[in-house]
Amino acid sequence: MAFPISVLWKAPEINPINSKARSIPAFNPINKYGRVFFFSWWGFLIAFWSWYAFPPLLSITIKKDLKLTQKEVANSNIISLTATLLVRLLAGPCCDKFGPRKTFAGCLLLGAIPTALAGTVTNATGLSVLRFFIGILGGSFVPCQVWSTGFFDKNIVGTANAFTAGFGNAGGGITYFVMPAIYDSLVAKQGLTSHKAWRVAFIVPFILITATALAMLFVCPDTPTGKWADRHLAAQHNFERHHVVENVVHVPGSLSGQSTISDRKIQLQVCRPSVDHEVQLGEREMIDTAKGEIVVKPTLKEAMRVILTWQSLAMAAAYFNSFGSELAINSILGSFYLQKFPTLGQTGTGNWAAMFGLLNVAFRPLGGIISDIIYKFTKNLWAKKVLIHAIGVITGCFMIAIGVLDSNDRSTTFGLIAGMAFFLDAGNGANYALIPHVHPHANGIISGVTGAAGNLGGIIFAIIFRYNGTRYGRVFWIMGIINIGMNLAVSWIRPIPKGQVGGR
């Protein structure tokens, strides 16, 4: 085993400056790092479940009850993704200003309200409006990743982000199991009509979302050092505690690094006493951590400086394809299977479609783990970036194979979809394993923009599905070509800006 299994529950070593954990105590919810890890993935899983609660019942039950056309179903899928795109763009700056914990809980509570109102829908317009507001839940991905990044150090952050997002994305698979099961139970055991049963089913995710959001607010911290507003002061205190001396270090109060009223000048003196559970860092690394890796409050001008960089473009382009493809496929996969294998029925095709989302549990974390491993041995961020684009090209090849073969054989179709899911999910994990290294002082902004790009990809691919009707095979090979082309187009861009302080 590459690591002692006890790290999964014992208190982790921490970085002496930013207090981030150097391992993941996943089985220790008493420890604050383990608790935040749990709520990061669990909160996103519940959000993803509710966000995608309609598609499993939409192909037959809801479509029949509301007398929807195929185009109206496709339009509702697109509108749901549009809302999430907007929320993710806003969630990034909100994370940097108010902290990811409050932003996360806010997304969940705002999304819980329309989830509870699902039963009020009576027509296609109502469905589209409701799914737009439920799409707020999809924006919770950004605070999920920013919160995780804030608690785990760069040696393990790729793995932590991949696990929290991978477990969370599995909600897209769980919903294909759970929503039809709840619906079937309400019809068979409670005697409800189909018209009532699907509406009552949405109360279940509403309850879980609300309970999770309240638990986040009451039992979890903003940062490893306490309140979000005090994160700069915590870094100053840690310097003083370790008595390090060299030059004056400015804890940044703006994205540009220019001095503001909130700047703190920290006098450094050399002599670092040993502290329990603290990893020993070199003096230069401690200084770079303070200079470049403390998240600061954004302004619009400074945010645009971060967004309009080649590195932000490269991250956004890769996630546009990997997560965008996943979202679009998740929306149509039940219908795709129903078209090819009608004898499976709504529940059967839903179960098979669920496998696609559930593979995130293993495959997305694997992308982050591999990324962290190759970085550990190469000490070069180019290795992480090359991995992202290599996976993207292979994913495109699988999509082209699915589209060109357009097979009606179950083994062939399910096998190709599983192969595509492996690389699609791993690509998502690898992407957010590199994100914490890029503009680390503006992690919320870069996470939000990249996450929003994923949703934009989902919208574009959903539109392509919409205008191709049930010609799913054709859309798959079109998506494959786009995945390959865009990944190759940005593969030359440096992983981080030249001269960037921190993040290495």
Short mmCIF file of C-alpha atoms in Angstrom, two decimals:
data_model
loop_
_atom_site.label_atom_id
_atom_site.label_comp_id
_atom_site.label_asym_id
_atom_site.label_seq_id
_atom_site.Cartn_x
_atom_site.Cartn_y
_atom_site.Cartn_z
CA MET A 1 0.00 0.00 0.00
CA ALA A 2 1.35 3.43 -0.96
CA PHE A 3 0.29 5.03 2.35
CA PRO A 4 -0.43 3.81 5.90
CA ILE A 5 -4.15 3.11 6.18
CA SER A 6 -4.26 4.90 9.54
CA VAL A 7 -4.17 8.28 7.73
CA LEU A 8 -7.83 7.67 6.89
CA TRP A 9 -8.81 8.32 10.50
CA LYS A 10 -5.92 9.84 12.45
CA ALA A 11 -5.36 13.59 12.79
CA PRO A 12 -3.39 14.75 9.73
CA GLU A 13 -0.10 16.61 9.57
CA ILE A 14 -0.72 20.25 8.70
CA ASN A 15 1.04 23.01 6.83
CA PRO A 16 2.40 25.39 9.51
CA ILE A 17 1.41 28.56 7.62
CA ASN A 18 -2.01 27.90 6.05
CA SER A 19 -2.97 25.03 8.42
CA LYS A 20 -4.05 22.83 5.49
CA ALA A 21 -4.02 19.06 6.00
CA ARG A 22 -1.41 16.89 4.28
CA SER A 23 -3.67 13.80 4.30
CA ILE A 24 -7.41 13.08 4.25
CA PRO A 25 -8.96 11.68 7.48
CA ALA A 26 -12.00 10.50 5.52
CA PHE A 27 -13.28 8.19 8.27
CA ASN A 28 -12.94 10.69 11.10
CA PRO A 29 -15.88 13.15 11.13
CA ILE A 30 -14.85 14.32 14.61
CA ASN A 31 -11.71 15.86 13.12
CA LYS A 32 -12.50 19.16 11.38
CA TYR A 33 -10.69 18.09 8.20
CA GLY A 34 -12.63 14.84 8.03
CA ARG A 35 -15.88 16.67 8.77
CA VAL A 36 -15.38 19.23 6.01
CA PHE A 37 -14.36 16.46 3.60
CA PHE A 38 -17.62 14.62 4.38
CA PHE A 39 -19.88 17.63 4.02
CA SER A 40 -18.12 18.72 0.82
CA TRP A 41 -18.96 15.52 -1.03
CA TRP A 42 -22.25 14.79 0.72
CA GLY A 43 -23.60 18.30 0.12
CA PHE A 44 -22.74 18.15 -3.57
CA LEU A 45 -24.15 14.61 -3.90
CA ILE A 46 -27.51 15.70 -2.48
CA ALA A 47 -27.48 18.80 -4.69
CA PHE A 48 -26.66 16.76 -7.81
CA TRP A 49 -29.38 14.24 -6.96
CA SER A 50 -32.05 16.92 -6.84
CA TRP A 51 -30.61 18.84 -9.79
CA TYR A 52 -30.98 15.72 -11.95
CA ALA A 53 -34.10 14.34 -10.26
CA PHE A 54 -36.29 15.08 -13.31
CA PRO A 55 -34.56 13.11 -16.13
CA PRO A 56 -35.18 9.62 -14.63
CA LEU A 57 -38.94 10.24 -14.59
CA LEU A 58 -39.09 12.57 -17.57
CA SER A 59 -38.78 10.03 -20.38
CA ILE A 60 -42.15 8.39 -19.65
CA THR A 61 -44.02 9.40 -16.48
CA ILE A 62 -43.70 13.20 -16.43
CA LYS A 63 -43.66 13.47 -20.21
CA LYS A 64 -47.00 11.64 -20.38
CA ASP A 65 -48.56 13.45 -17.41
CA LEU A 66 -47.69 16.94 -18.70
CA LYS A 67 -48.20 15.98 -22.38
CA LEU A 68 -44.70 17.11 -23.35
CA THR A 69 -43.05 16.88 -26.75
CA GLN A 70 -39.46 15.69 -27.18
CA LYS A 71 -38.39 19.27 -27.92
CA GLU A 72 -40.00 20.56 -24.73
CA VAL A 73 -38.13 17.91 -22.74
CA ALA A 74 -34.85 18.94 -24.40
CA ASN A 75 -35.58 22.63 -23.76
CA SER A 76 -36.06 21.98 -20.05
CA ASN A 77 -32.69 20.20 -19.93
CA ILE A 78 -30.99 23.20 -21.53
CA ILE A 79 -32.69 25.71 -19.24
CA SER A 80 -31.61 23.75 -16.15
CA LEU A 81 -27.98 23.95 -17.26
CA THR A 82 -28.27 27.66 -18.07
CA ALA A 83 -29.20 28.53 -14.48
CA THR A 84 -26.26 26.56 -13.15
CA LEU A 85 -23.90 28.37 -15.52
CA LEU A 86 -24.97 31.74 -14.09
CA VAL A 87 -24.82 30.57 -10.49
CA ARG A 88 -21.33 29.11 -10.91
CA LEU A 89 -20.05 32.40 -12.28
CA LEU A 90 -21.44 34.19 -9.21
CA ALA A 91 -20.46 31.49 -6.72
CA GLY A 92 -16.72 31.91 -7.39
CA PRO A 93 -16.48 35.56 -6.27
CA CYS A 94 -18.94 34.83 -3.44
CA CYS A 95 -16.59 32.12 -2.16
CA ASP A 96 -13.67 34.55 -2.14
CA LYS A 97 -15.70 37.25 -0.40
CA PHE A 98 -17.98 35.39 2.05
CA GLY A 99 -16.26 32.00 2.24
CA PRO A 100 -17.18 28.69 0.59
CA ARG A 101 -19.13 27.28 3.56
CA LYS A 102 -21.75 30.05 3.55
CA THR A 103 -21.88 30.08 -0.25
CA PHE A 104 -22.38 26.29 -0.29
CA ALA A 105 -25.19 26.39 2.28
CA GLY A 106 -26.79 29.33 0.46
CA CYS A 107 -26.87 27.41 -2.84
CA LEU A 108 -28.46 24.42 -1.13
CA LEU A 109 -31.15 26.41 0.68
CA LEU A 110 -32.05 28.45 -2.40
CA GLY A 111 -32.26 25.29 -4.50
CA ALA A 112 -34.32 23.45 -1.90
CA ILE A 113 -37.29 25.82 -2.33
CA PRO A 114 -38.04 25.05 -6.01
CA THR A 115 -37.36 21.35 -5.32
CA ALA A 116 -40.22 21.35 -2.82
CA LEU A 117 -42.42 23.14 -5.40
CA ALA A 118 -41.94 20.45 -8.08
CA GLY A 119 -45.45 19.20 -7.44
CA THR A 120 -46.97 22.48 -8.60
CA VAL A 121 -45.90 22.01 -12.24
CA THR A 122 -48.78 21.59 -14.71
CA ASN A 123 -47.30 22.33 -18.14
CA ALA A 124 -44.10 22.67 -20.17
CA THR A 125 -43.60 26.33 -19.25
CA GLY A 126 -43.90 25.59 -15.55
CA LEU A 127 -41.44 22.73 -15.91
CA SER A 128 -38.85 24.94 -17.58
CA VAL A 129 -39.23 27.72 -14.99
CA LEU A 130 -38.96 25.28 -12.10
CA ARG A 131 -35.92 23.48 -13.54
CA PHE A 132 -34.25 26.85 -14.05
CA PHE A 133 -34.42 27.60 -10.33
CA ILE A 134 -33.56 24.03 -9.32
CA GLY A 135 -30.44 24.57 -11.44
CA ILE A 136 -29.14 26.75 -8.58
CA LEU A 137 -28.16 23.48 -6.91
CA GLY A 138 -25.66 22.73 -9.66
CA GLY A 139 -23.75 25.86 -8.65
CA SER A 140 -22.87 24.19 -5.34
CA PHE A 141 -20.00 22.45 -7.14
CA VAL A 142 -17.89 25.62 -6.95
CA PRO A 143 -18.01 26.07 -3.14
CA CYS A 144 -17.57 22.29 -2.80
CA GLN A 145 -14.21 22.51 -4.56
CA VAL A 146 -13.12 25.82 -3.01
CA TRP A 147 -13.94 24.55 0.49
CA SER A 148 -12.00 21.34 -0.12
CA THR A 149 -9.04 23.29 -1.56
CA GLY A 150 -9.00 25.49 1.55
CA PHE A 151 -8.56 22.50 3.88
CA PHE A 152 -6.10 20.25 2.01
CA ASP A 153 -2.53 21.09 1.04
CA LYS A 154 -1.11 20.93 -2.46
CA ASN A 155 0.41 17.45 -2.01
CA ILE A 156 -3.07 15.93 -1.58
CA VAL A 157 -5.50 18.59 -2.85
CA GLY A 158 -5.95 16.93 -6.24
CA THR A 159 -7.04 13.72 -4.55
CA ALA A 160 -9.29 15.56 -2.08
CA ASN A 161 -11.00 17.59 -4.81
CA ALA A 162 -11.42 14.52 -7.01
CA PHE A 163 -13.02 12.51 -4.21
CA THR A 164 -15.40 15.28 -3.09
CA ALA A 165 -16.47 15.99 -6.67
CA GLY A 166 -16.50 12.33 -7.68
CA PHE A 167 -18.67 11.24 -4.78
CA GLY A 168 -20.84 14.30 -5.39
CA ASN A 169 -21.23 13.65 -9.10
CA ALA A 170 -22.39 10.16 -8.20
CA GLY A 171 -25.63 11.88 -7.20
CA GLY A 172 -26.35 12.02 -10.93
CA GLY A 173 -26.29 8.23 -10.94
CA ILE A 174 -28.04 7.73 -7.62
CA THR A 175 -30.98 9.82 -8.79
CA TYR A 176 -31.59 7.34 -11.63
CA PHE A 177 -31.93 4.60 -9.02
CA VAL A 178 -33.67 6.49 -6.25
CA MET A 179 -36.28 8.63 -8.01
CA PRO A 180 -37.88 5.72 -9.94
CA ALA A 181 -37.70 3.60 -6.75
CA ILE A 182 -39.47 6.28 -4.69
CA TYR A 183 -42.05 6.72 -7.47
CA ASP A 184 -42.67 2.96 -7.76
CA SER A 185 -43.02 2.65 -3.98
CA LEU A 186 -45.55 5.48 -3.79
CA VAL A 187 -47.64 3.89 -6.55
CA ALA A 188 -47.40 0.26 -5.40
CA LYS A 189 -47.39 0.61 -1.60
CA GLN A 190 -49.10 3.94 -0.94
CA GLY A 191 -51.69 3.65 -3.70
CA LEU A 192 -50.95 7.05 -5.21
CA THR A 193 -51.78 7.75 -8.83
CA SER A 194 -48.93 8.38 -11.26
CA HIS A 195 -50.04 12.04 -11.41
CA LYS A 196 -49.49 12.44 -7.64
CA ALA A 197 -46.63 10.01 -7.04
CA TRP A 198 -43.94 11.76 -9.08
CA ARG A 199 -44.80 15.08 -7.43
CA VAL A 200 -44.60 13.69 -3.89
CA ALA A 201 -41.27 12.02 -4.71
CA PHE A 202 -39.52 15.41 -4.80
CA ILE A 203 -40.19 16.01 -1.09
CA VAL A 204 -37.46 13.49 -0.23
CA PRO A 205 -34.53 15.45 -1.75
CA PHE A 206 -35.98 18.68 -0.35
CA ILE A 207 -35.74 17.35 3.22
CA LEU A 208 -32.20 16.05 2.75
CA ILE A 209 -30.96 19.25 1.11
CA THR A 210 -32.33 21.44 3.89
CA ALA A 211 -30.95 19.25 6.67
CA THR A 212 -27.51 19.15 5.03
CA ALA A 213 -27.32 22.92 4.57
CA LEU A 214 -28.23 23.58 8.21
CA ALA A 215 -25.68 21.03 9.42
CA MET A 216 -22.96 22.78 7.39
CA LEU A 217 -23.77 26.09 9.03
CA PHE A 218 -23.86 24.72 12.58
CA VAL A 219 -21.07 22.12 12.76
CA CYS A 220 -18.44 23.09 10.16
CA PRO A 221 -15.75 25.85 10.12
CA ASP A 222 -15.05 28.29 7.29
CA THR A 223 -11.30 27.63 7.22
CA PRO A 224 -8.84 25.43 9.16
CA THR A 225 -8.07 28.47 11.33
CA GLY A 226 -11.63 29.63 12.00
CA LYS A 227 -13.63 32.49 10.52
CA TRP A 228 -13.25 33.42 6.87
CA ALA A 229 -12.74 37.09 7.71
CA ASP A 230 -9.76 36.25 9.95
CA ARG A 231 -7.78 34.07 7.49
CA HIS A 232 -5.10 36.76 6.91
CA LEU A 233 -4.59 37.28 10.62
CA ALA A 234 -4.17 33.54 11.11
CA ALA A 235 -1.27 33.49 8.62
CA GLN A 236 0.33 36.41 10.46
CA HIS A 237 -0.04 34.62 13.79
CA ASN A 238 1.55 31.45 12.38
CA PHE A 239 4.58 33.42 11.16
CA GLU A 240 5.04 35.01 14.55
CA ARG A 241 4.63 31.65 16.28
CA HIS A 242 7.38 30.11 14.13
CA HIS A 243 9.75 33.10 14.56
CA VAL A 244 10.98 33.19 10.99
CA VAL A 245 13.18 36.13 9.81
CA GLU A 246 14.00 37.23 6.29
CA ASN A 247 12.21 40.04 4.45
CA VAL A 248 8.93 41.80 5.01
CA VAL A 249 6.06 39.76 3.61
CA HIS A 250 2.79 41.36 2.49
CA VAL A 251 -0.28 39.26 3.08
CA PRO A 252 -2.24 40.28 -0.02
CA GLY A 253 -5.37 42.36 0.31
CA SER A 254 -6.09 42.50 -3.42
CA LEU A 255 -5.76 40.18 -6.36
CA SER A 256 -3.10 42.33 -7.93
CA GLY A 257 -0.96 42.05 -4.81
CA GLN A 258 -0.91 45.86 -4.36
CA SER A 259 -1.09 47.23 -0.86
CA THR A 260 -4.53 48.02 0.58
CA ILE A 261 -5.86 48.93 4.01
CA SER A 262 -6.24 45.21 4.77
CA ASP A 263 -2.55 44.45 4.05
CA ARG A 264 -0.47 43.16 6.93
CA LYS A 265 3.35 43.49 7.11
CA ILE A 266 4.81 40.47 8.78
CA GLN A 267 8.31 40.68 10.27
CA LEU A 268 10.14 37.38 9.85
CA GLN A 269 12.83 35.87 12.18
CA VAL A 270 14.46 32.46 11.74
CA CYS A 271 13.84 29.64 14.34
CA ARG A 272 10.91 27.28 13.93
CA PRO A 273 9.93 25.31 17.00
CA SER A 274 8.46 21.88 16.46
CA VAL A 275 4.66 21.71 16.72
CA ASP A 276 2.57 18.53 16.95
CA HIS A 277 1.13 17.38 13.61
CA GLU A 278 2.92 20.12 11.67
CA VAL A 279 4.98 19.18 8.66
CA GLN A 280 8.39 20.85 8.46
CA LEU A 281 8.58 23.35 5.59
CA GLY A 282 11.50 25.35 4.31
CA GLU A 283 11.63 29.07 4.98
CA ARG A 284 11.14 29.98 1.31
CA GLU A 285 8.13 27.71 0.99
CA MET A 286 6.52 29.26 4.05
CA ILE A 287 7.00 32.74 2.61
CA ASP A 288 5.63 31.78 -0.82
CA THR A 289 2.61 30.19 0.84
CA ALA A 290 1.80 33.42 2.67
CA LYS A 291 2.41 35.57 -0.40
CA GLY A 292 0.56 33.59 -3.00
CA GLU A 293 -1.86 31.11 -1.47
CA ILE A 294 -4.08 33.17 0.83
CA VAL A 295 -7.39 33.85 -0.90
CA VAL A 296 -8.24 37.56 -1.10
CA LYS A 297 -11.42 39.55 -1.63
CA PRO A 298 -11.94 40.20 -5.35
CA THR A 299 -12.81 43.36 -7.23
CA LEU A 300 -14.26 43.26 -10.75
CA LYS A 301 -11.13 44.71 -12.34
CA GLU A 302 -8.81 42.31 -10.58
CA ALA A 303 -11.13 39.36 -11.20
CA MET A 304 -11.00 40.06 -14.92
CA ARG A 305 -7.18 39.96 -14.77
CA VAL A 306 -7.44 36.41 -13.48
CA ILE A 307 -10.18 35.33 -15.87
CA LEU A 308 -8.51 36.75 -18.99
CA THR A 309 -5.35 34.67 -18.80
CA TRP A 310 -4.26 31.79 -21.00
CA GLN A 311 -4.25 29.47 -18.00
CA SER A 312 -7.90 30.22 -17.20
CA LEU A 313 -8.76 29.59 -20.85
CA ALA A 314 -6.97 26.23 -20.84
CA MET A 315 -8.72 25.05 -17.67
CA ALA A 316 -12.09 26.25 -18.93
CA ALA A 317 -11.66 24.61 -22.35
CA ALA A 318 -10.76 21.23 -20.85
CA TYR A 319 -13.68 21.31 -18.39
CA PHE A 320 -16.04 22.59 -21.10
CA ASN A 321 -15.51 19.24 -22.78
CA SER A 322 -15.19 16.79 -19.89
CA PHE A 323 -17.93 17.98 -17.54
CA GLY A 324 -20.01 19.50 -20.33
CA SER A 325 -20.14 16.14 -22.07
CA GLU A 326 -21.04 14.40 -18.82
CA LEU A 327 -23.95 16.76 -18.14
CA ALA A 328 -25.41 16.50 -21.63
CA ILE A 329 -25.08 12.70 -21.71
CA ASN A 330 -26.58 12.40 -18.22
CA SER A 331 -29.69 14.23 -19.43
CA ILE A 332 -30.35 11.98 -22.44
CA LEU A 333 -28.86 8.62 -21.45
CA GLY A 334 -32.15 7.17 -20.17
CA SER A 335 -33.88 8.14 -23.42
CA PHE A 336 -30.91 6.84 -25.44
CA TYR A 337 -31.14 3.43 -23.77
CA LEU A 338 -34.94 3.40 -24.04
CA GLN A 339 -34.69 3.99 -27.78
CA LYS A 340 -32.16 1.19 -28.27
CA PHE A 341 -33.53 -1.27 -25.73
CA PRO A 342 -37.27 -0.53 -25.24
CA THR A 343 -37.88 -3.84 -23.44
CA LEU A 344 -35.94 -2.53 -20.43
CA GLY A 345 -38.69 0.01 -19.64
CA GLN A 346 -38.36 3.22 -17.59
CA THR A 347 -36.94 1.60 -14.46
CA GLY A 348 -34.58 -0.72 -16.34
CA THR A 349 -33.11 1.99 -18.56
CA GLY A 350 -32.90 4.25 -15.51
CA ASN A 351 -30.84 1.65 -13.66
CA TRP A 352 -28.42 1.32 -16.57
CA ALA A 353 -28.21 5.09 -16.97
CA ALA A 354 -27.47 5.32 -13.24
CA MET A 355 -24.29 3.32 -13.78
CA PHE A 356 -22.88 6.20 -15.83
CA GLY A 357 -23.17 8.64 -12.93
CA LEU A 358 -22.15 6.13 -10.25
CA LEU A 359 -18.85 5.44 -12.01
CA ASN A 360 -17.83 8.90 -10.75
CA VAL A 361 -17.30 7.33 -7.32
CA ALA A 362 -14.23 5.49 -8.61
CA PHE A 363 -13.16 7.16 -11.84
CA ARG A 364 -13.17 10.86 -10.93
CA PRO A 365 -11.07 10.29 -7.79
CA LEU A 366 -8.71 8.16 -9.85
CA GLY A 367 -8.00 11.13 -12.11
CA GLY A 368 -7.05 13.26 -9.11
CA ILE A 369 -5.00 10.51 -7.48
CA ILE A 370 -2.99 9.85 -10.66
CA SER A 371 -2.44 13.59 -11.05
CA ASP A 372 -1.09 13.92 -7.49
CA ILE A 373 1.12 10.85 -7.93
CA ILE A 374 2.78 12.07 -11.12
CA TYR A 375 3.27 15.50 -9.54
CA LYS A 376 4.88 13.88 -6.50
CA PHE A 377 7.46 12.14 -8.67
CA THR A 378 8.02 14.79 -11.35
CA LYS A 379 7.62 17.98 -9.24
CA ASN A 380 6.44 19.50 -12.52
CA LEU A 381 2.97 20.92 -13.16
CA TRP A 382 3.35 20.19 -16.86
CA ALA A 383 2.80 16.53 -15.94
CA LYS A 384 -0.61 17.37 -14.47
CA LYS A 385 -1.56 19.40 -17.51
CA VAL A 386 -0.46 16.82 -20.08
CA LEU A 387 -2.54 14.23 -18.22
CA ILE A 388 -5.68 16.39 -18.61
CA HIS A 389 -5.33 16.74 -22.37
CA ALA A 390 -4.27 13.12 -22.97
CA ILE A 391 -7.39 11.94 -21.16
CA GLY A 392 -9.50 14.42 -23.15
CA VAL A 393 -8.26 13.05 -26.48
CA ILE A 394 -8.91 9.44 -25.45
CA THR A 395 -12.41 10.41 -24.29
CA GLY A 396 -13.08 11.90 -27.72
CA CYS A 397 -12.00 8.66 -29.37
CA PHE A 398 -14.52 6.69 -27.29
CA MET A 399 -17.29 9.13 -28.26
CA ILE A 400 -16.47 8.77 -31.94
CA ALA A 401 -16.55 4.98 -31.57
CA ILE A 402 -19.97 5.10 -29.88
CA GLY A 403 -21.36 7.39 -32.58
CA VAL A 404 -19.91 5.63 -35.61
CA LEU A 405 -20.79 2.09 -34.46
CA ASP A 406 -24.23 3.13 -33.13
CA SER A 407 -24.60 -0.45 -31.97
CA ASN A 408 -27.85 -2.10 -30.88
CA ASP A 409 -25.94 -4.78 -29.00
CA ARG A 410 -26.25 -4.29 -25.24
CA SER A 411 -22.76 -5.51 -24.36
CA THR A 412 -21.11 -3.30 -26.96
CA THR A 413 -23.12 -0.19 -26.06
CA PHE A 414 -22.81 -0.57 -22.28
CA GLY A 415 -19.09 -1.38 -22.61
CA LEU A 416 -18.31 1.66 -24.74
CA ILE A 417 -20.32 3.95 -22.45
CA ALA A 418 -18.41 2.59 -19.43
CA GLY A 419 -15.07 3.11 -21.20
CA MET A 420 -16.03 6.65 -22.12
CA ALA A 421 -17.17 7.30 -18.52
CA PHE A 422 -13.79 6.14 -17.19
CA PHE A 423 -11.87 8.79 -19.12
CA LEU A 424 -14.60 11.44 -18.90
CA ASP A 425 -14.73 11.24 -15.11
CA ALA A 426 -10.96 10.92 -14.72
CA GLY A 427 -10.57 14.04 -16.86
CA ASN A 428 -12.84 15.98 -14.51
CA GLY A 429 -10.77 14.84 -11.53
CA ALA A 430 -7.46 15.66 -13.20
CA ASN A 431 -8.69 19.14 -14.12
CA TYR A 432 -9.54 20.12 -10.55
CA ALA A 433 -6.26 18.60 -9.38
CA LEU A 434 -4.47 21.35 -11.32
CA ILE A 435 -6.91 24.20 -10.53
CA PRO A 436 -5.58 24.82 -6.97
CA HIS A 437 -2.14 25.57 -8.45
CA VAL A 438 -3.46 28.19 -10.89
CA HIS A 439 -3.97 31.69 -9.40
CA PRO A 440 -4.19 30.23 -5.85
CA HIS A 441 -4.89 33.69 -4.35
CA ALA A 442 -8.10 33.77 -6.45
CA ASN A 443 -9.16 30.15 -6.10
CA GLY A 444 -12.87 30.93 -5.98
CA ILE A 445 -12.75 32.88 -9.22
CA ILE A 446 -10.77 30.30 -11.20
CA SER A 447 -12.92 27.47 -9.76
CA GLY A 448 -16.11 29.33 -10.62
CA VAL A 449 -15.09 30.20 -14.16
CA THR A 450 -13.92 26.66 -14.86
CA GLY A 451 -17.06 25.17 -13.34
CA ALA A 452 -19.23 27.55 -15.37
CA ALA A 453 -17.36 26.53 -18.52
CA GLY A 454 -18.37 22.95 -17.78
CA ASN A 455 -21.98 24.04 -17.70
CA LEU A 456 -21.56 26.04 -20.88
CA GLY A 457 -20.28 22.87 -22.50
CA GLY A 458 -23.32 21.03 -21.18
CA ILE A 459 -25.61 23.65 -22.72
CA ILE A 460 -23.85 23.57 -26.10
CA PHE A 461 -23.90 19.78 -26.25
CA ALA A 462 -27.53 19.69 -25.03
CA ILE A 463 -28.45 22.09 -27.85
CA ILE A 464 -26.75 19.77 -30.34
CA PHE A 465 -28.76 16.86 -28.94
CA ARG A 466 -31.93 18.96 -29.11
CA TYR A 467 -31.57 19.78 -32.82
CA ASN A 468 -30.66 16.22 -33.74
CA GLY A 469 -33.75 14.71 -32.13
CA THR A 470 -33.23 11.01 -31.48
CA ARG A 471 -30.14 10.70 -33.71
CA TYR A 472 -28.00 10.20 -30.64
CA GLY A 473 -25.16 8.39 -32.43
CA ARG A 474 -24.54 11.39 -34.66
CA VAL A 475 -24.23 13.70 -31.68
CA PHE A 476 -21.77 11.38 -29.94
CA TRP A 477 -19.25 11.52 -32.79
CA ILE A 478 -19.69 15.29 -33.13
CA MET A 479 -18.91 15.65 -29.41
CA GLY A 480 -15.89 13.40 -29.86
CA ILE A 481 -14.41 15.62 -32.55
CA ILE A 482 -14.98 18.73 -30.41
CA ASN A 483 -13.34 17.08 -27.37
CA ILE A 484 -10.23 16.11 -29.33
CA GLY A 485 -9.94 19.44 -31.17
CA MET A 486 -10.31 21.72 -28.15
CA ASN A 487 -7.92 19.73 -25.96
CA LEU A 488 -5.22 19.79 -28.61
CA ALA A 489 -5.82 23.50 -29.23
CA VAL A 490 -4.96 24.52 -25.63
CA SER A 491 -2.38 21.83 -24.84
CA TRP A 492 0.56 24.22 -25.48
CA ILE A 493 -0.44 26.72 -22.76
CA ARG A 494 1.76 26.82 -19.64
CA PRO A 495 0.11 25.24 -16.56
CA ILE A 496 0.59 28.39 -14.44
CA PRO A 497 1.52 31.99 -15.37
CA LYS A 498 5.22 32.70 -15.67
CA GLY A 499 6.58 34.17 -12.44
CA GLN A 500 3.53 33.23 -10.35
CA VAL A 501 4.24 33.17 -6.59
CA GLY A 502 2.74 30.18 -4.79
CA GLY A 503 0.87 27.22 -6.17
CA ARG A 504 3.95 25.14 -7.02
#
